[in-house]
Amino acid sequence: MSQPSRMDLLQGTLDLLILRTLQHGPMHGWSVSERIQQISREVLQVNQGSLYPALHRLEHQGWIKAEWGVSELGRRARFYSLTAQGKKQLELETENWARLSDAIGRVLKLA
Amino acid sequence: MSWHDLRLRLRALLFRSRVESELDEELKFHLEMEARKHGTSGLDPADATRQAKVAFGAAERVKEECRDTRGTQWFDNFLQDLRFAFRLLRKDRGYAFTAIAALALGIGSNTALFTLFAATVLKPLPVPNPAGLVNLWRTTAQSPRGGFFSFADYIYYRDHNSGLAALAAETPAHLRLVTASGPSLATTNGAEPMFGLFITANYLNVFGIQPIAGRDFLPEEERQTAGPYPVLLSENYWDRRFGRNPSVLGQTLMLSGTQTVVIGITPRDFMGTRQDVPDAWVIASAFGDVGRRALNRNDLSCGLTGRLKPGVTRQQAQADLSVLASSLRQEYPQAERQWNVQVVPALRFGTNHQALTILFGILQVAMGLVLLIACTNVAGLLLGKSVTRRKEIAVRLSLGASRGRLVRQLVSEGVLMALLAGFASLLITWQALAAIGRVVSAALAVKGTTLAIDVTPDLHVFVYILTISILAGVSFSLAPALQSTRPDLVAALKDETAAFGVRNKGRLRGWLVASQIAVSLTLLIGAGLLTSSSVRMVSIDPGFETRSVLNLTVLNPQELGYSAARSQDLQRTLHDRLRATPGVVSVSFATRIPLGGNVTSTFVSPNDRPPSATGQRQFPFSYVSQDYFQTLGIPLLRGRAFTAQEIGSNAAVAVISEGLARRFWPDDDAIGKRISLGSRTEVRFVGRRTPLSPSTEVIGVAREVYSQSLTAPDAGVVYIPKPADEWGGLVFVRVSGDPSSVAGALIREIHGTEPNLAVSAETLEHMIATGEVSALYRVGAIVFTAIGLLGFTLASVGIYSIMAFSVSQQTREVGIRMALGAQRRDVLRLLLGAGLKWIVAGLLIGAGLGAILSRVLASQLLLEGQGFLDPAVIAAVSALTGLLALVAAYFPARRATKLDPALTLRFE
């Protein structure tokens, strides 16, 4: 409504984006949201309110794990990193996503 | 649920505050980073922080969602609900007290019953390794429970089985302690009753019990053939009778004419697999010569208890013993024809275990109904309460609380109340039962036995209370909770308390009234049926005269060491002196009480048919002297009674009852036929004698009497002339005039003849009324009446409060109607009519349930001559219940009509 150039995330895609972002290494919550916004050239607006429940959910599923560390500014922060199980899940979901967007693309072109 | 998930959930549950502060810190860090970002883009710090918060959204909601992922939210909610409920209860103490008291009555009565059930049925025997103990039952297809074995059978099973480490035998007997060697132990009135068990030498060993003083029996003592025989006393008896005097050890006791010596004391409350603690344990050899008993397969007197070998299951032992039983059947086709053996876990109350379970089942249903009434009662209270809370609930609903959450909270309140009530009832019933137990065992001690039931609550009882409290809490609070959270916000917020058009609100209340009436009516019908049968029991005609016949029980003088000749003389003198007493019509001696008491029975079969045609069957018998039938007023249907000559000469003649005559000769006259009686039995104890006659002539047929129970007449009895040397310890005296005035004179006559004889006298009527059989019904009637009244009291209070509440809800309607000119009578009719519908519904359902209950009672307790439906009882109880329910409804309704219409209209 307010910013037509920004898109709300599709249901269920937030998990995928978080997992993909964490592939580079441990990161705390704020930098995950910043990174998603930067890389998507500010198009994808991560609802910060839903970021943390999503992080906690992924942790419960065992795809990421959390550890307390020291942030770049010397503050205590909670860092998330991918687990082995999370890496597998990321591959799976990436594949699914590719298939889905490919299929949608075809429909949009040809239907 | 994965491992990570479980680990994190546990962590959240156990380290709640740490997890919470971590979440706080994480979100705070995020906000700081966000604010810093806005700060670097030129905003001042306050604006930056605000901007960050806006971007983040409601922090509390985020936290809530994070908590949701932990899956421990329900627990936090539950704690929160409990705290809230606690505050509410403290705020409204009157309401809380009423509800908890009603619940405590309901839960408490259930707990009391269950505690008794757990103490008697569920608790294992208090001996080492009770799981390894088994009882052996001698069974046929017709009587699958608990028959006794002959000593010969015992020896065979003991020596041939391979699954049991040891097998012990016990034979119960009523004994008399006559004299003791020390002066302090002498008895005052000649003899006192004692309950003893004759046991094999390995008995205590099988149970894993050692004497607390003295020693156990030695194996060779089991083969002893002359007194004094060793005897163990129970600690209970040692304490009660001898005040724990240690010098009792080694003393000689004269037990029913046999010399015994005390060698040890068994631990307090040890009772084997019996239901009460015996006074004495006597070595089996004292019961009769073991060598000769080992040959007799017809003296069925031994209960068997064995211990399984380690590693052997009960099923394996069963298979092994079944093989032995079948080889016994082949070897002794006469005696063992259809008998089998069954191995059952050794439990207290052995053969009565199943009957007790059924009894507890019936009572549990009744108690469950009381609890149901209590719950309905509290549901009514809650419903009333919820109306005053409508506004609170509506506000919370409109602020976005989910209905499920509110229902959960209201139900938690109920569960909390029920748990408090459960806790209170646990303490009360525990103490009450312990007190009742002390009174009952003191009363029983007089009869020579000790009841030992441990009512200390155990794990079973705790689990039971917890379960029924939670079930009760949920069940009574769910319906009101669902009803009061029904989303009807607008009306509630406008404070439009029920007036016109909200008829369906009354439906739940109506059902509450109906179900309370139904349930308490069911209980009262049960009580009414039991009461009426216990009344009939006393007035039932047992087939013999009861009012004008006195029964004198006289100690056998041979138990005092008198010679046979002297006691025979004594008996003759007694007969003459009693007969000459003024007011006495006739006197007769017999060996058996006509109702109750020990049943002596023997094998009886007709001689004109091979034994296989009728089977080996035992029937009760009694030795009787002259004038027996005349004294007791038992009519002879055919033939004649005994002559004086037959009584004196041990003539081979008998009078049989009509049932026996019909069984043996269905189409023929029994008079002149011959029967064979008994089999060779050796019994050393005085006063136990069984007839043995291969050919006895039937000279008379007597009318059937009720001699074993009052629920059905006997299947057959044999009367035989009493030999002159047989002590007829039971004297029946027919009197004219008031029996109680004659009784004193008779006792004086006996003491005048022989001062040492212990005597008691009562009319047969009194004996029946106080006997075990009628006591069972009387206690049943009292218990059911108590339960019924408890239920009905609770129900009346419930009906009253529900009616009062619903009338108060209709105050405005009443005001308007009266303002428009309605008469008080009309209003009363309107209010009562609404209640009446539900009362009638409750009565109908209750009468139906009562009919079902009475059918169950009839099938379990056999109320003879009383059909399963006694319309008079059901109608009377229903009318009474309906009337009282109307009274409970009437008062609130009348109060409403007394209100000033103007006031009620201005009420809001």
Coordinates of N, CA and C in Angstrom, one line a residue, chain B residues 283-439:
Chain B
I283 N -0.6 -76.9 65.1 CA 0.0 -77.8 64.2 C -1.0 -78.8 63.7
A284 N -0.9 -79.1 62.4 CA -2.0 -79.9 61.7 C -2.2 -81.2 62.4
S285 N -1.2 -81.8 63.0 CA -1.4 -83.1 63.6 C -2.4 -83.1 64.7
A286 N -2.6 -82.0 65.3 CA -3.6 -81.9 66.4 C -5.0 -82.0 65.9
F287 N -5.2 -81.8 64.6 CA -6.6 -81.9 64.0 C -7.0 -83.3 63.9
G288 N -6.1 -84.2 63.8 CA -6.5 -85.6 63.6 C -5.2 -86.4 63.1
D289 N -5.2 -87.6 63.4 CA -4.0 -88.4 63.1 C -3.6 -88.2 61.6
V290 N -2.4 -87.7 61.4 CA -2.0 -87.4 60.0 C -2.0 -88.6 59.2
G291 N -1.5 -89.7 59.7 CA -1.4 -91.0 59.0 C -2.8 -91.4 58.5
R292 N -3.8 -91.3 59.3 CA -5.1 -91.8 58.9 C -5.8 -90.7 58.0
R293 N -5.6 -89.5 58.3 CA -6.1 -88.4 57.4 C -5.6 -88.6 56.0
A294 N -4.3 -89.0 55.9 CA -3.7 -89.2 54.6 C -4.4 -90.2 53.7
L295 N -5.3 -91.0 54.3 CA -6.0 -92.1 53.6 C -7.4 -91.7 53.2
N296 N -7.9 -90.6 53.9 CA -9.3 -90.2 53.7 C -9.4 -89.1 52.6
R297 N -10.1 -89.5 51.5 CA -10.2 -88.5 50.5 C -11.5 -87.7 50.6
N298 N -12.3 -88.0 51.6 CA -13.6 -87.3 51.6 C -13.7 -86.2 52.7
D299 N -12.7 -86.1 53.5 CA -12.7 -85.1 54.5 C -12.1 -83.8 53.9
L300 N -13.0 -83.0 53.3 CA -12.5 -81.9 52.5 C -12.3 -80.7 53.5
S301 N -11.1 -80.5 54.0 CA -10.9 -79.5 55.0 C -9.7 -78.6 54.8
C302 N -8.9 -78.8 53.8 CA -7.6 -78.1 53.7 C -7.6 -77.0 52.6
G303 N -7.3 -75.8 53.0 CA -6.9 -74.8 52.0 C -5.4 -74.8 51.7
L304 N -5.0 -74.7 50.5 CA -3.6 -74.9 50.1 C -3.0 -73.6 49.6
T305 N -1.8 -73.3 50.1 CA -1.0 -72.2 49.7 C 0.4 -72.7 49.3
G306 N 0.9 -72.3 48.1 CA 2.2 -72.7 47.8 C 3.1 -71.6 47.3
R307 N 4.4 -71.9 47.3 CA 5.3 -70.8 46.7 C 5.9 -71.4 45.5
L308 N 5.8 -70.6 44.4 CA 6.4 -71.0 43.1 C 7.9 -71.1 43.2
K309 N 8.5 -72.1 42.5 CA 9.9 -72.2 42.4 C 10.4 -70.9 41.6
P310 N 11.6 -70.4 41.9 CA 12.1 -69.3 41.1 C 12.1 -69.6 39.6
G311 N 11.6 -68.7 38.8 CA 11.6 -69.0 37.4 C 10.4 -69.7 36.9
V312 N 9.6 -70.3 37.7 CA 8.4 -71.0 37.3 C 7.2 -70.1 37.3
T313 N 6.5 -70.0 36.2 CA 5.3 -69.1 36.2 C 4.1 -69.9 36.7
R314 N 3.1 -69.1 37.0 CA 1.8 -69.7 37.6 C 1.2 -70.6 36.5
Q315 N 1.3 -70.2 35.2 CA 0.8 -71.1 34.2 C 1.5 -72.4 34.1
Q316 N 2.8 -72.4 34.3 CA 3.5 -73.7 34.3 C 3.1 -74.5 35.5
A317 N 3.0 -73.9 36.6 CA 2.6 -74.7 37.8 C 1.2 -75.2 37.6
Q318 N 0.3 -74.4 37.0 CA -1.0 -74.9 36.7 C -1.0 -76.1 35.8
A319 N -0.2 -76.1 34.7 CA -0.2 -77.2 33.8 C 0.3 -78.5 34.5
D320 N 1.3 -78.3 35.3 CA 1.8 -79.4 36.1 C 0.8 -80.0 37.0
L321 N 0.1 -79.1 37.8 CA -0.9 -79.6 38.8 C -2.1 -80.2 38.1
S322 N -2.5 -79.7 36.9 CA -3.6 -80.2 36.2 C -3.4 -81.7 35.8
V323 N -2.1 -82.0 35.4 CA -1.8 -83.4 35.1 C -1.9 -84.3 36.3
L324 N -1.5 -83.7 37.5 CA -1.6 -84.5 38.8 C -3.1 -84.7 39.1
A325 N -3.9 -83.7 38.9 CA -5.3 -83.8 39.2 C -6.0 -84.9 38.3
S326 N -5.6 -85.0 37.0 CA -6.2 -86.0 36.2 C -5.7 -87.4 36.6
S327 N -4.5 -87.5 37.0 CA -4.1 -88.9 37.4 C -4.8 -89.2 38.7
L328 N -5.1 -88.2 39.6 CA -5.9 -88.5 40.8 C -7.3 -89.0 40.4
R329 N -7.9 -88.4 39.4 CA -9.2 -88.7 38.9 C -9.2 -90.2 38.5
Q330 N -8.2 -90.6 37.8 CA -8.1 -91.9 37.3 C -8.0 -92.9 38.4
E331 N -7.2 -92.5 39.4 CA -6.8 -93.5 40.5 C -8.0 -93.6 41.4
Y332 N -8.7 -92.5 41.7 CA -9.8 -92.6 42.7 C -11.1 -92.1 42.0
P333 N -11.6 -92.8 41.1 CA -12.8 -92.3 40.3 C -14.0 -92.0 41.2
Q334 N -14.1 -92.7 42.4 CA -15.2 -92.4 43.3 C -15.1 -91.0 43.9
A335 N -14.0 -90.7 44.5 CA -13.9 -89.5 45.3 C -13.5 -88.3 44.4
E336 N -12.8 -88.5 43.3 CA -12.2 -87.4 42.6 C -12.9 -87.2 41.2
R337 N -14.0 -87.9 41.1 CA -14.6 -88.0 39.7 C -14.5 -86.7 38.8
Q338 N -14.9 -85.6 39.3 CA -15.0 -84.4 38.4 C -14.1 -83.3 38.9
W339 N -13.3 -83.5 39.9 CA -12.5 -82.4 40.5 C -11.3 -82.1 39.7
N340 N -11.0 -80.8 39.7 CA -9.8 -80.3 39.1 C -9.1 -79.4 40.0
V341 N -8.0 -78.9 39.6 CA -7.3 -78.0 40.5 C -7.0 -76.7 39.8
Q342 N -7.1 -75.6 40.5 CA -6.8 -74.3 39.8 C -5.8 -73.5 40.6
V343 N -4.8 -73.0 40.0 CA -3.8 -72.2 40.6 C -4.1 -70.7 40.5
V344 N -4.3 -70.0 41.6 CA -4.6 -68.6 41.5 C -3.6 -67.8 42.3
P345 N -3.4 -66.5 42.0 CA -2.5 -65.7 42.8 C -3.0 -65.7 44.2
A346 N -2.1 -65.7 45.2 CA -2.5 -65.7 46.6 C -2.9 -64.3 46.9
L347 N -4.2 -64.0 47.2 CA -4.6 -62.7 47.6 C -5.3 -62.8 48.9
R348 N -5.4 -61.6 49.5 CA -6.1 -61.5 50.7 C -7.6 -61.7 50.4
F349 N -8.4 -62.3 51.2 CA -9.8 -62.5 51.0 C -10.0 -63.6 49.9
G350 N -8.9 -64.4 49.7 CA -8.9 -65.5 48.7 C -10.1 -65.7 47.9
T351 N -11.0 -66.6 48.3 CA -12.2 -66.9 47.4 C -13.2 -65.8 47.4
N352 N -13.2 -64.9 48.4 CA -14.1 -63.8 48.4 C -13.7 -62.6 47.6
H353 N -12.5 -62.8 47.0 CA -11.9 -61.7 46.3 C -12.8 -61.2 45.2
Q354 N -13.4 -62.1 44.5 CA -14.2 -61.7 43.4 C -15.5 -61.1 43.8
A355 N -16.1 -61.7 44.9 CA -17.3 -61.1 45.4 C -17.1 -59.7 45.9
L356 N -16.0 -59.5 46.6 CA -15.6 -58.2 47.1 C -15.5 -57.2 45.9
T357 N -14.9 -57.6 44.9 CA -14.7 -56.7 43.7 C -16.0 -56.3 43.2
I358 N -17.0 -57.3 43.1 CA -18.3 -56.9 42.6 C -19.0 -56.0 43.6
L359 N -18.9 -56.3 44.9 CA -19.5 -55.4 45.9 C -19.0 -53.9 45.8
F360 N -17.6 -53.9 45.7 CA -17.0 -52.5 45.5 C -17.5 -51.9 44.2
G361 N -17.7 -52.7 43.2 CA -18.1 -52.2 41.9 C -19.5 -51.5 42.1
I362 N -20.4 -52.2 42.7 CA -21.8 -51.7 42.9 C -21.7 -50.4 43.7
L363 N -21.0 -50.4 44.8 CA -20.9 -49.2 45.7 C -20.2 -48.1 44.9
Q364 N -19.2 -48.5 44.1 CA -18.5 -47.4 43.3 C -19.5 -46.7 42.4
V365 N -20.4 -47.5 41.8 CA -21.4 -46.8 40.9 C -22.2 -45.8 41.7
A366 N -22.6 -46.3 42.9 CA -23.5 -45.4 43.8 C -22.7 -44.2 44.2
M367 N -21.4 -44.4 44.6 CA -20.6 -43.2 45.0 C -20.3 -42.3 43.8
G368 N -20.1 -42.9 42.6 CA -19.9 -42.1 41.4 C -21.1 -41.2 41.2
L369 N -22.3 -41.7 41.4 CA -23.5 -40.9 41.2 C -23.5 -39.8 42.2
V370 N -23.1 -40.0 43.5 CA -23.0 -38.9 44.4 C -22.1 -37.8 43.9
L371 N -21.0 -38.3 43.4 CA -20.0 -37.3 42.9 C -20.6 -36.5 41.7
L372 N -21.4 -37.2 40.9 CA -22.0 -36.6 39.8 C -23.0 -35.5 40.3
I373 N -23.7 -35.8 41.3 CA -24.6 -34.8 41.9 C -23.8 -33.6 42.4
A374 N -22.7 -33.9 43.1 CA -21.9 -32.8 43.6 C -21.4 -31.9 42.4
C375 N -21.0 -32.6 41.4 CA -20.5 -31.9 40.2 C -21.6 -31.0 39.6
T376 N -22.8 -31.6 39.4 CA -23.9 -30.9 38.9 C -24.2 -29.6 39.7
N377 N -24.1 -29.9 41.0 CA -24.3 -28.8 42.0 C -23.4 -27.6 41.7
V378 N -22.1 -28.0 41.6 CA -21.1 -26.9 41.4 C -21.3 -26.3 40.0
A379 N -21.7 -27.1 39.1 CA -21.9 -26.6 37.7 C -23.0 -25.5 37.8
G380 N -24.0 -25.8 38.6 CA -25.1 -24.8 38.8 C -24.6 -23.5 39.4
L381 N -23.7 -23.7 40.4 CA -23.1 -22.5 41.1 C -22.3 -21.7 40.1
L382 N -21.5 -22.4 39.3 CA -20.6 -21.8 38.3 C -21.5 -21.0 37.3
L383 N -22.6 -21.6 36.9 CA -23.4 -21.0 35.9 C -24.0 -19.7 36.5
G384 N -24.4 -19.7 37.8 CA -24.9 -18.5 38.4 C -23.8 -17.5 38.5
K385 N -22.6 -18.0 38.8 CA -21.4 -17.1 38.9 C -21.1 -16.4 37.6
S386 N -21.2 -17.3 36.5 CA -20.7 -16.8 35.2 C -21.6 -15.6 34.8
V387 N -22.9 -15.5 35.2 CA -23.7 -14.4 34.8 C -23.2 -13.1 35.4
T388 N -22.7 -13.2 36.6 CA -22.2 -12.0 37.2 C -20.8 -11.6 36.6
R389 N -20.2 -12.6 35.9 CA -18.9 -12.4 35.3 C -19.1 -12.1 33.8
R390 N -20.3 -12.0 33.4 CA -20.5 -11.9 31.9 C -19.8 -10.7 31.4
K391 N -19.8 -9.6 32.2 CA -19.2 -8.4 31.7 C -17.7 -8.5 31.5
E392 N -17.1 -9.1 32.6 CA -15.7 -9.3 32.5 C -15.3 -10.2 31.3
I393 N -16.1 -11.2 31.1 CA -15.8 -12.2 30.0 C -16.0 -11.4 28.7
A394 N -17.1 -10.6 28.6 CA -17.3 -9.9 27.3 C -16.2 -9.0 27.0
V395 N -15.7 -8.3 28.0 CA -14.6 -7.3 27.8 C -13.4 -8.0 27.3
R396 N -13.1 -9.2 27.9 CA -11.9 -9.9 27.5 C -12.1 -10.4 26.1
L397 N -13.3 -10.9 25.7 CA -13.5 -11.4 24.4 C -13.4 -10.3 23.4
S398 N -13.9 -9.1 23.7 CA -13.9 -8.0 22.7 C -12.5 -7.4 22.6
L399 N -11.6 -7.6 23.6 CA -10.2 -7.2 23.5 C -9.4 -8.2 22.8
G400 N -10.0 -9.3 22.3 CA -9.3 -10.2 21.4 C -8.9 -11.5 22.0
A401 N -9.2 -11.7 23.3 CA -8.9 -13.0 23.8 C -9.7 -14.1 23.1
S402 N -9.0 -15.2 22.8 CA -9.8 -16.2 22.1 C -10.7 -16.9 23.0
R403 N -11.8 -17.5 22.4 CA -12.7 -18.2 23.2 C -12.1 -19.4 23.9
G404 N -11.3 -20.1 23.1 CA -10.6 -21.3 23.7 C -9.8 -21.0 24.9
R405 N -9.1 -19.8 24.8 CA -8.3 -19.4 25.9 C -9.1 -19.1 27.2
L406 N -10.3 -18.5 27.0 CA -11.2 -18.2 28.1 C -11.8 -19.4 28.7
V407 N -12.2 -20.4 27.8 CA -12.7 -21.6 28.3 C -11.7 -22.4 29.1
R408 N -10.4 -22.4 28.6 CA -9.4 -23.0 29.3 C -9.2 -22.4 30.7
Q409 N -9.3 -21.1 30.7 CA -9.2 -20.5 32.0 C -10.3 -20.8 33.0
L410 N -11.5 -20.8 32.5 CA -12.6 -21.1 33.4 C -12.5 -22.6 33.8
V411 N -12.1 -23.5 32.9 CA -11.9 -24.9 33.3 C -10.8 -25.0 34.3
S412 N -9.7 -24.3 34.2 CA -8.7 -24.4 35.2 C -9.2 -24.0 36.6
E413 N -10.1 -23.0 36.6 CA -10.7 -22.6 37.9 C -11.4 -23.8 38.5
G414 N -12.2 -24.5 37.7 CA -12.9 -25.7 38.2 C -11.9 -26.7 38.7
V415 N -10.9 -27.0 37.9 CA -9.9 -28.0 38.3 C -9.2 -27.7 39.6
L416 N -8.9 -26.4 39.7 CA -8.3 -26.0 41.0 C -9.2 -26.2 42.2
M417 N -10.5 -25.9 42.0 CA -11.4 -26.1 43.1 C -11.5 -27.6 43.4
A418 N -11.5 -28.4 42.4 CA -11.7 -29.9 42.6 C -10.4 -30.4 43.3
L419 N -9.3 -29.9 42.9 CA -8.0 -30.4 43.5 C -8.0 -30.0 45.0
L420 N -8.4 -28.8 45.3 CA -8.4 -28.4 46.7 C -9.4 -29.3 47.4
A421 N -10.5 -29.5 46.8 CA -11.5 -30.4 47.5 C -10.9 -31.8 47.7
G422 N -10.2 -32.3 46.6 CA -9.6 -33.6 46.7 C -8.6 -33.7 47.8
F423 N -7.8 -32.7 48.0 CA -6.8 -32.7 49.0 C -7.5 -32.7 50.4
A424 N -8.5 -31.8 50.5 CA -9.2 -31.8 51.8 C -9.8 -33.2 52.1
S425 N -10.4 -33.8 51.1 CA -11.1 -35.1 51.4 C -10.1 -36.2 51.7
L426 N -8.9 -36.1 51.1 CA -7.9 -37.1 51.4 C -7.6 -37.1 52.9
L427 N -7.4 -35.9 53.5 CA -7.0 -35.9 54.9 C -8.2 -36.4 55.7
I428 N -9.4 -35.9 55.4 CA -10.6 -36.2 56.2 C -10.8 -37.7 56.2
T429 N -10.9 -38.3 54.9 CA -11.3 -39.7 54.8 C -10.2 -40.6 55.5
W430 N -9.0 -40.2 55.4 CA -7.9 -41.1 55.9 C -8.1 -41.2 57.4
Q431 N -8.3 -40.0 58.1 CA -8.5 -40.0 59.5 C -9.8 -40.7 59.9
A432 N -10.9 -40.4 59.1 CA -12.2 -41.0 59.5 C -12.1 -42.5 59.4
L433 N -11.5 -43.0 58.3 CA -11.4 -44.5 58.1 C -10.6 -45.1 59.2
A434 N -9.5 -44.5 59.6 CA -8.7 -45.1 60.6 C -9.5 -45.2 61.9
A435 N -10.3 -44.1 62.2 CA -11.1 -44.1 63.4 C -12.2 -45.2 63.3
I436 N -12.9 -45.3 62.2 CA -13.9 -46.4 62.0 C -13.3 -47.8 62.1
G437 N -12.1 -47.9 61.5 CA -11.4 -49.2 61.6 C -11.1 -49.6 63.0
R438 N -10.7 -48.6 63.8 CA -10.4 -49.0 65.2 C -11.6 -49.5 65.9
V439 N -12.8 -48.8 65.7 CA -14.0 -49.2 66.3 C -14.4 -50.6 65.9

